[in-house]
Amino acid sequence: MLRRPNAVLRSFFQALTIGVLGLAISLPTAHAAERKKSPSKKQQVSSAAAKQAKRTPVRVVARKAAVGVKASRVAAASARTPVRAVAAAAAVEPARLSFGELAGLHKVSDPLDLKSSVALVIDQDTHEVLLSKNDHAVLPIASLTKLMTGLLIMQARLSMDEHITITQDDVDTEKGSRSRLMVGTTLTRREMLHLALMSSENRAAHALGRTYPGGLAVFVNQMNAKARALGMMDTRFVEPTGLSSNNQSSARDLAVLVNVAHSDPILREFSTSPGYEVAVGSRTLQYNNTNRLVKSPSWDIGLQKTGYISEAGRCLVMQTQISGRKLIMVFLDSAGKFSRLGDAERVRNWVESMPALRSTVSQAQMRSAN
């Protein structure tokens, strides 16, 4: 009877021992599983970054990469660029002064506060000088030269339908000016003259002189001979476009040239037409007049020509009718892109406000107003 309780106790302790051992074995496994389910902070950050990268658009990533590459390139370029090269690039080249500015002609004042250093207004019928300012000064005249070019072409009575081809000789090496008339372009002499007078096309003007009987040298000699024949003793030409600053004249001489050129109907028509089209191969080129006043209904312009190179400043000559009077206007070395047109407007307003027989305003009177 005493043996049965002992057997029961042994069975109880054996079961207890087995349970404790099983619990001891299962606890490490449970902790390991828990660690596997709960990631570390480092793993959490990596996971969040991966998700953010997945959501970020490709173009944003590319932009950031490009910024980095650009910054690297800038840094590399800066490292390679010498200091003196940077200083040279930063230097600003001063504007080139015109001959009139160098001579101090802009310091001469006038009652109309003109922006041109040289001005002359003459009654075409009576030759009365209405206004003069430095009218004897000899200055570069830029593309006003083309009026003499046109005058010689017309007086030579050459065929206006003859075809002329632009060659490399017509390309500007003096100023590097651009032209839409490519080498090889063929137009009639009439078309070349129209473009030269209306839109101041330099290659067209040069081609007209080059194809003159005897060649360019003969043409330039004829330009100077014509000037002398007209009494233009302040005038000298070295080429037919006006790109050379050695083409020079005075306002007095240019008024004579305008008066003579105005007598030719072709020169009047070509110089004042608002626009013109020419067919070049399969293309049609549209050209416009360099003087916007020809499009204004308030102006009656019979002949005109503009000109510009840095040595000459902005230039303008016109034959026009104001208040019933036929006038010749000359403006040279005007400061500012539109100031020559502004000077023309100032003169027109002044003439319109004066009595029909108002006395001449001489240069001496202008200087006395200083």
mmCIF file of C-alpha atoms in Angstrom, residues 62-322:
data_model
loop_
_atom_site.group_PDB
_atom_site.id
_atom_site.type_symbol
_atom_site.label_atom_id
_atom_site.label_comp_id
_atom_site.label_asym_id
_atom_site.label_seq_id
_atom_site.Cartn_x
_atom_site.Cartn_y
_atom_site.Cartn_z
ATOM 1 C CA ALA A 62 17.368 62.368 -63.601
ATOM 2 C CA ARG A 63 17.103 66.074 -62.786
ATOM 3 C CA LYS A 64 19.007 65.633 -59.547
ATOM 4 C CA ALA A 65 21.653 63.641 -61.339
ATOM 5 C CA ALA A 66 21.911 66.292 -64.044
ATOM 6 C CA VAL A 67 22.363 69.007 -61.437
ATOM 7 C CA GLY A 68 25.159 67.030 -59.915
ATOM 8 C CA VAL A 69 26.823 66.503 -63.275
ATOM 9 C CA LYS A 70 26.407 70.173 -64.186
ATOM 10 C CA ALA A 71 27.928 71.267 -60.904
ATOM 11 C CA SER A 72 30.836 68.936 -61.502
ATOM 12 C CA ARG A 73 31.356 70.303 -65.008
ATOM 13 C CA VAL A 74 31.223 73.911 -63.801
ATOM 14 C CA ALA A 75 33.731 73.154 -61.100
ATOM 15 C CA ALA A 76 35.985 71.406 -63.593
ATOM 16 C CA ALA A 77 35.691 74.265 -66.101
ATOM 17 C CA SER A 78 36.455 76.823 -63.409
ATOM 18 C CA ALA A 79 39.504 74.876 -62.426
ATOM 19 C CA ARG A 80 40.729 74.808 -66.029
ATOM 20 C CA THR A 81 39.992 78.507 -66.866
ATOM 21 C CA PRO A 82 42.943 80.844 -66.261
ATOM 22 C CA VAL A 83 42.228 83.957 -64.208
ATOM 23 C CA ARG A 84 43.362 86.271 -67.013
ATOM 24 C CA ALA A 85 40.886 84.628 -69.418
ATOM 25 C CA VAL A 86 38.031 85.315 -67.008
ATOM 26 C CA ALA A 87 39.146 88.926 -66.661
ATOM 27 C CA ALA A 88 39.345 89.326 -70.434
ATOM 28 C CA ALA A 89 35.845 87.913 -70.889
ATOM 29 C CA ALA A 90 34.489 90.316 -68.291
ATOM 30 C CA ALA A 91 36.004 93.337 -70.017
ATOM 31 C CA VAL A 92 33.495 95.356 -72.081
ATOM 32 C CA GLU A 93 34.693 96.822 -75.359
ATOM 33 C CA PRO A 94 33.886 100.551 -75.507
ATOM 34 C CA ALA A 95 31.543 101.747 -78.252
ATOM 35 C CA ARG A 96 33.322 103.102 -81.316
ATOM 36 C CA LEU A 97 32.829 106.831 -81.744
ATOM 37 C CA SER A 98 31.730 108.278 -85.067
ATOM 38 C CA PHE A 99 33.901 110.756 -86.930
ATOM 39 C CA GLY A 100 31.427 113.483 -86.000
ATOM 40 C CA GLU A 101 31.674 112.653 -82.312
ATOM 41 C CA LEU A 102 35.456 112.613 -82.482
ATOM 42 C CA ALA A 103 35.353 116.060 -84.109
ATOM 43 C CA GLY A 104 33.029 117.399 -81.414
ATOM 44 C CA LEU A 105 30.252 118.233 -83.876
ATOM 45 C CA HIS A 106 27.529 117.102 -81.469
ATOM 46 C CA LYS A 107 28.481 119.958 -79.165
ATOM 47 C CA VAL A 108 27.027 122.448 -81.661
ATOM 48 C CA SER A 109 23.456 123.191 -80.570
ATOM 49 C CA ASP A 110 20.473 124.275 -82.634
ATOM 50 C CA PRO A 111 16.969 125.652 -81.933
ATOM 51 C CA LEU A 112 15.290 122.340 -82.822
ATOM 52 C CA ASP A 113 17.520 120.252 -80.551
ATOM 53 C CA LEU A 114 18.392 117.891 -83.389
ATOM 54 C CA LYS A 115 20.217 114.668 -82.559
ATOM 55 C CA SER A 116 22.170 114.748 -85.818
ATOM 56 C CA SER A 117 25.512 116.522 -85.672
ATOM 57 C CA VAL A 118 25.029 117.654 -89.282
ATOM 58 C CA ALA A 119 21.759 118.908 -90.768
ATOM 59 C CA LEU A 120 20.678 120.845 -93.828
ATOM 60 C CA VAL A 121 17.185 121.747 -95.065
ATOM 61 C CA ILE A 122 16.871 123.482 -98.449
ATOM 62 C CA ASP A 123 13.911 124.650 -100.489
ATOM 63 C CA GLN A 124 14.302 122.647 -103.697
ATOM 64 C CA ASP A 125 12.739 125.293 -105.933
ATOM 65 C CA THR A 126 14.301 128.471 -104.560
ATOM 66 C CA HIS A 127 17.485 126.890 -103.096
ATOM 67 C CA GLU A 128 16.793 128.833 -99.924
ATOM 68 C CA VAL A 129 18.536 127.347 -96.911
ATOM 69 C CA LEU A 130 15.952 126.981 -94.165
ATOM 70 C CA LEU A 131 18.214 125.314 -91.643
ATOM 71 C CA SER A 132 21.882 124.436 -91.496
ATOM 72 C CA LYS A 133 24.126 122.857 -88.905
ATOM 73 C CA ASN A 134 27.737 121.898 -89.616
ATOM 74 C CA ASP A 135 26.719 121.608 -93.272
ATOM 75 C CA HIS A 136 30.304 121.902 -94.563
ATOM 76 C CA ALA A 137 31.687 119.126 -92.339
ATOM 77 C CA VAL A 138 33.075 116.234 -94.392
ATOM 78 C CA LEU A 139 32.100 112.873 -92.884
ATOM 79 C CA PRO A 140 31.623 109.236 -93.905
ATOM 80 C CA ILE A 141 28.231 108.846 -95.581
ATOM 81 C CA ALA A 142 27.697 105.066 -95.389
ATOM 82 C CA SER A 143 24.928 103.786 -97.694
ATOM 83 C CA LEU A 144 23.992 107.246 -98.928
ATOM 84 C CA THR A 145 26.709 106.244 -101.404
ATOM 85 C CA LYS A 146 24.153 104.047 -103.165
ATOM 86 C CA LEU A 147 22.375 107.120 -104.537
ATOM 87 C CA MET A 148 25.442 107.859 -106.648
ATOM 88 C CA THR A 149 25.663 104.177 -107.581
ATOM 89 C CA GLY A 150 22.065 104.239 -108.776
ATOM 90 C CA LEU A 151 22.520 107.530 -110.610
ATOM 91 C CA LEU A 152 25.461 106.171 -112.621
ATOM 92 C CA ILE A 153 23.641 102.939 -113.472
ATOM 93 C CA MET A 154 20.628 104.847 -114.771
ATOM 94 C CA GLN A 155 22.663 107.395 -116.735
ATOM 95 C CA ALA A 156 24.736 104.613 -118.354
ATOM 96 C CA ARG A 157 21.513 103.340 -119.961
ATOM 97 C CA LEU A 158 22.469 99.709 -119.404
ATOM 98 C CA SER A 159 19.944 96.939 -119.990
ATOM 99 C CA MET A 160 17.829 96.643 -116.849
ATOM 100 C CA ASP A 161 16.816 93.113 -117.835
ATOM 101 C CA GLU A 162 20.373 91.782 -118.024
ATOM 102 C CA HIS A 163 21.020 89.052 -115.460
ATOM 103 C CA ILE A 164 23.715 89.615 -112.845
ATOM 104 C CA THR A 165 25.080 86.850 -110.615
ATOM 105 C CA ILE A 166 26.389 87.451 -107.102
ATOM 106 C CA THR A 167 29.995 86.257 -106.786
ATOM 107 C CA GLN A 168 32.470 85.945 -103.944
ATOM 108 C CA ASP A 169 33.825 89.353 -104.946
ATOM 109 C CA ASP A 170 30.532 90.890 -103.797
ATOM 110 C CA VAL A 171 30.807 89.493 -100.261
ATOM 111 C CA ASP A 172 31.549 92.196 -97.693
ATOM 112 C CA THR A 173 35.044 91.863 -96.236
ATOM 113 C CA GLU A 174 35.035 95.439 -94.910
ATOM 114 C CA LYS A 175 32.428 95.146 -92.150
ATOM 115 C CA GLY A 176 31.314 91.518 -92.393
ATOM 116 C CA SER A 177 27.708 92.543 -93.065
ATOM 117 C CA ARG A 178 25.157 89.847 -93.830
ATOM 118 C CA SER A 179 23.118 89.365 -96.977
ATOM 119 C CA ARG A 180 20.348 87.034 -98.085
ATOM 120 C CA LEU A 181 21.719 87.125 -101.621
ATOM 121 C CA MET A 182 23.919 84.061 -101.496
ATOM 122 C CA VAL A 183 26.868 83.628 -103.835
ATOM 123 C CA GLY A 184 25.431 82.252 -107.067
ATOM 124 C CA THR A 185 22.153 84.187 -106.807
ATOM 125 C CA THR A 186 21.106 85.631 -110.162
ATOM 126 C CA LEU A 187 18.792 88.628 -110.522
ATOM 127 C CA THR A 188 18.210 91.257 -113.172
ATOM 128 C CA ARG A 189 19.984 94.589 -113.005
ATOM 129 C CA ARG A 190 16.596 96.164 -112.280
ATOM 130 C CA GLU A 191 16.083 93.899 -109.260
ATOM 131 C CA MET A 192 19.602 94.521 -107.996
ATOM 132 C CA LEU A 193 19.126 98.284 -108.228
ATOM 133 C CA HIS A 194 15.750 98.107 -106.491
ATOM 134 C CA LEU A 195 17.198 96.166 -103.546
ATOM 135 C CA ALA A 196 20.232 98.445 -103.310
ATOM 136 C CA LEU A 197 18.170 101.631 -103.111
ATOM 137 C CA MET A 198 15.200 100.411 -101.084
ATOM 138 C CA SER A 199 16.704 97.988 -98.562
ATOM 139 C CA SER A 200 20.363 99.024 -98.893
ATOM 140 C CA GLU A 201 21.429 95.575 -100.113
ATOM 141 C CA ASN A 202 25.238 95.739 -100.173
ATOM 142 C CA ARG A 203 25.955 92.747 -102.399
ATOM 143 C CA ALA A 204 23.480 94.048 -104.955
ATOM 144 C CA ALA A 205 25.160 97.465 -104.991
ATOM 145 C CA HIS A 206 28.617 95.938 -105.310
ATOM 146 C CA ALA A 207 27.481 93.662 -108.138
ATOM 147 C CA LEU A 208 26.109 96.697 -109.990
ATOM 148 C CA GLY A 209 29.505 98.371 -109.818
ATOM 149 C CA ARG A 210 31.425 95.192 -110.633
ATOM 150 C CA THR A 211 29.394 94.527 -113.792
ATOM 151 C CA TYR A 212 29.651 98.120 -115.039
ATOM 152 C CA PRO A 213 31.425 98.355 -118.423
ATOM 153 C CA GLY A 214 35.144 98.310 -117.643
ATOM 154 C CA GLY A 215 34.700 96.804 -114.183
ATOM 155 C CA LEU A 216 34.653 98.066 -110.612
ATOM 156 C CA ALA A 217 37.689 100.343 -110.845
ATOM 157 C CA VAL A 218 36.191 102.174 -113.803
ATOM 158 C CA PHE A 219 32.874 102.476 -111.981
ATOM 159 C CA VAL A 220 34.482 104.068 -108.907
ATOM 160 C CA ASN A 221 36.380 106.496 -111.144
ATOM 161 C CA GLN A 222 33.094 107.421 -112.776
ATOM 162 C CA MET A 223 31.513 108.003 -109.358
ATOM 163 C CA ASN A 224 34.213 110.532 -108.507
ATOM 164 C CA ALA A 225 34.092 112.112 -111.959
ATOM 165 C CA LYS A 226 30.334 112.567 -111.635
ATOM 166 C CA ALA A 227 30.749 114.161 -108.223
ATOM 167 C CA ARG A 228 33.213 116.686 -109.633
ATOM 168 C CA ALA A 229 30.943 117.387 -112.591
ATOM 169 C CA LEU A 230 28.108 118.195 -110.182
ATOM 170 C CA GLY A 231 30.348 120.505 -108.158
ATOM 171 C CA MET A 232 30.522 118.111 -105.191
ATOM 172 C CA MET A 233 34.058 119.089 -104.213
ATOM 173 C CA ASP A 234 33.823 117.685 -100.679
ATOM 174 C CA THR A 235 32.971 114.208 -101.969
ATOM 175 C CA ARG A 236 35.139 111.138 -102.505
ATOM 176 C CA PHE A 237 34.220 107.519 -103.249
ATOM 177 C CA VAL A 238 36.332 104.361 -103.039
ATOM 178 C CA GLU A 239 33.590 101.733 -103.556
ATOM 179 C CA PRO A 240 29.878 101.567 -104.491
ATOM 180 C CA THR A 241 28.238 100.357 -101.238
ATOM 181 C CA GLY A 242 29.206 102.816 -98.502
ATOM 182 C CA LEU A 243 30.708 100.173 -96.244
ATOM 183 C CA SER A 244 34.041 101.981 -96.370
ATOM 184 C CA SER A 245 34.448 105.005 -94.113
ATOM 185 C CA ASN A 246 36.561 106.521 -96.907
ATOM 186 C CA ASN A 247 33.371 107.284 -98.822
ATOM 187 C CA GLN A 248 32.894 110.833 -97.565
ATOM 188 C CA SER A 249 30.909 113.952 -98.343
ATOM 189 C CA SER A 250 29.282 117.034 -96.826
ATOM 190 C CA ALA A 251 25.630 117.918 -96.356
ATOM 191 C CA ARG A 252 25.947 120.610 -99.035
ATOM 192 C CA ASP A 253 27.234 118.102 -101.584
ATOM 193 C CA LEU A 254 24.618 115.506 -100.673
ATOM 194 C CA ALA A 255 21.821 118.026 -101.194
ATOM 195 C CA VAL A 256 23.101 118.451 -104.751
ATOM 196 C CA LEU A 257 23.120 114.672 -105.266
ATOM 197 C CA VAL A 258 19.559 114.320 -103.942
ATOM 198 C CA ASN A 259 18.345 117.082 -106.242
ATOM 199 C CA VAL A 260 19.858 115.411 -109.324
ATOM 200 C CA ALA A 261 18.779 111.879 -108.361
ATOM 201 C CA HIS A 262 15.221 113.081 -107.760
ATOM 202 C CA SER A 263 14.922 113.923 -111.453
ATOM 203 C CA ASP A 264 15.068 110.202 -112.348
ATOM 204 C CA PRO A 265 11.676 108.452 -112.001
ATOM 205 C CA ILE A 266 13.236 105.004 -111.471
ATOM 206 C CA LEU A 267 15.382 106.246 -108.600
ATOM 207 C CA ARG A 268 12.334 107.897 -107.061
ATOM 208 C CA GLU A 269 10.250 104.747 -107.388
ATOM 209 C CA PHE A 270 12.854 102.273 -106.171
ATOM 210 C CA SER A 271 14.030 104.320 -103.192
ATOM 211 C CA THR A 272 10.525 104.971 -101.846
ATOM 212 C CA SER A 273 8.739 101.653 -102.420
ATOM 213 C CA PRO A 274 7.691 100.202 -99.029
ATOM 214 C CA GLY A 275 8.559 96.609 -99.920
ATOM 215 C CA TYR A 276 9.700 94.347 -102.723
ATOM 216 C CA GLU A 277 9.803 90.615 -103.452
ATOM 217 C CA VAL A 278 12.352 88.748 -105.538
ATOM 218 C CA ALA A 279 12.312 85.109 -106.622
ATOM 219 C CA VAL A 280 15.546 83.296 -105.816
ATOM 220 C CA GLY A 281 15.366 79.720 -107.059
ATOM 221 C CA SER A 282 12.380 78.082 -105.381
ATOM 222 C CA ARG A 283 12.214 80.790 -102.699
ATOM 223 C CA THR A 284 10.622 84.224 -102.630
ATOM 224 C CA LEU A 285 12.500 86.800 -100.566
ATOM 225 C CA GLN A 286 10.609 89.727 -99.051
ATOM 226 C CA TYR A 287 12.525 92.981 -98.560
ATOM 227 C CA ASN A 288 11.377 96.130 -96.771
ATOM 228 C CA ASN A 289 12.376 99.760 -96.991
ATOM 229 C CA THR A 290 14.981 100.856 -94.451
ATOM 230 C CA ASN A 291 13.077 104.130 -93.961
ATOM 231 C CA ARG A 292 9.754 103.543 -92.227
ATOM 232 C CA LEU A 293 8.589 107.087 -93.036
ATOM 233 C CA VAL A 294 7.776 105.977 -96.598
ATOM 234 C CA LYS A 295 4.863 103.990 -95.143
ATOM 235 C CA SER A 296 3.487 106.947 -93.209
ATOM 236 C CA PRO A 297 0.452 108.671 -94.781
ATOM 237 C CA SER A 298 1.550 111.941 -93.182
ATOM 238 C CA TRP A 299 4.712 112.068 -95.300
ATOM 239 C CA ASP A 300 5.028 112.832 -99.012
ATOM 240 C CA ILE A 301 8.505 111.534 -99.858
ATOM 241 C CA GLY A 302 9.777 111.726 -103.425
ATOM 242 C CA LEU A 303 13.214 110.166 -102.880
ATOM 243 C CA GLN A 304 15.128 108.929 -99.859
ATOM 244 C CA LYS A 305 18.142 106.938 -98.704
ATOM 245 C CA THR A 306 19.352 105.827 -95.299
ATOM 246 C CA GLY A 307 22.828 104.829 -94.227
ATOM 247 C CA TYR A 308 24.760 103.528 -91.264
ATOM 248 C CA ILE A 309 28.225 102.416 -90.302
ATOM 249 C CA SER A 310 29.739 103.146 -86.907
ATOM 250 C CA GLU A 311 32.104 105.772 -88.338
ATOM 251 C CA ALA A 312 29.228 107.644 -89.986
ATOM 252 C CA GLY A 313 26.481 107.285 -87.399
ATOM 253 C CA ARG A 314 22.863 107.191 -88.606
ATOM 254 C CA CYS A 315 22.334 109.093 -91.856
ATOM 255 C CA LEU A 316 19.289 110.106 -93.890
ATOM 256 C CA VAL A 317 18.614 112.151 -97.019
ATOM 257 C CA MET A 318 15.146 112.887 -98.397
ATOM 258 C CA GLN A 319 13.249 114.909 -100.925
ATOM 259 C CA THR A 320 9.833 115.652 -99.486
ATOM 260 C CA GLN A 321 6.964 118.100 -99.699
ATOM 261 C CA ILE A 322 5.780 119.920 -96.569
#
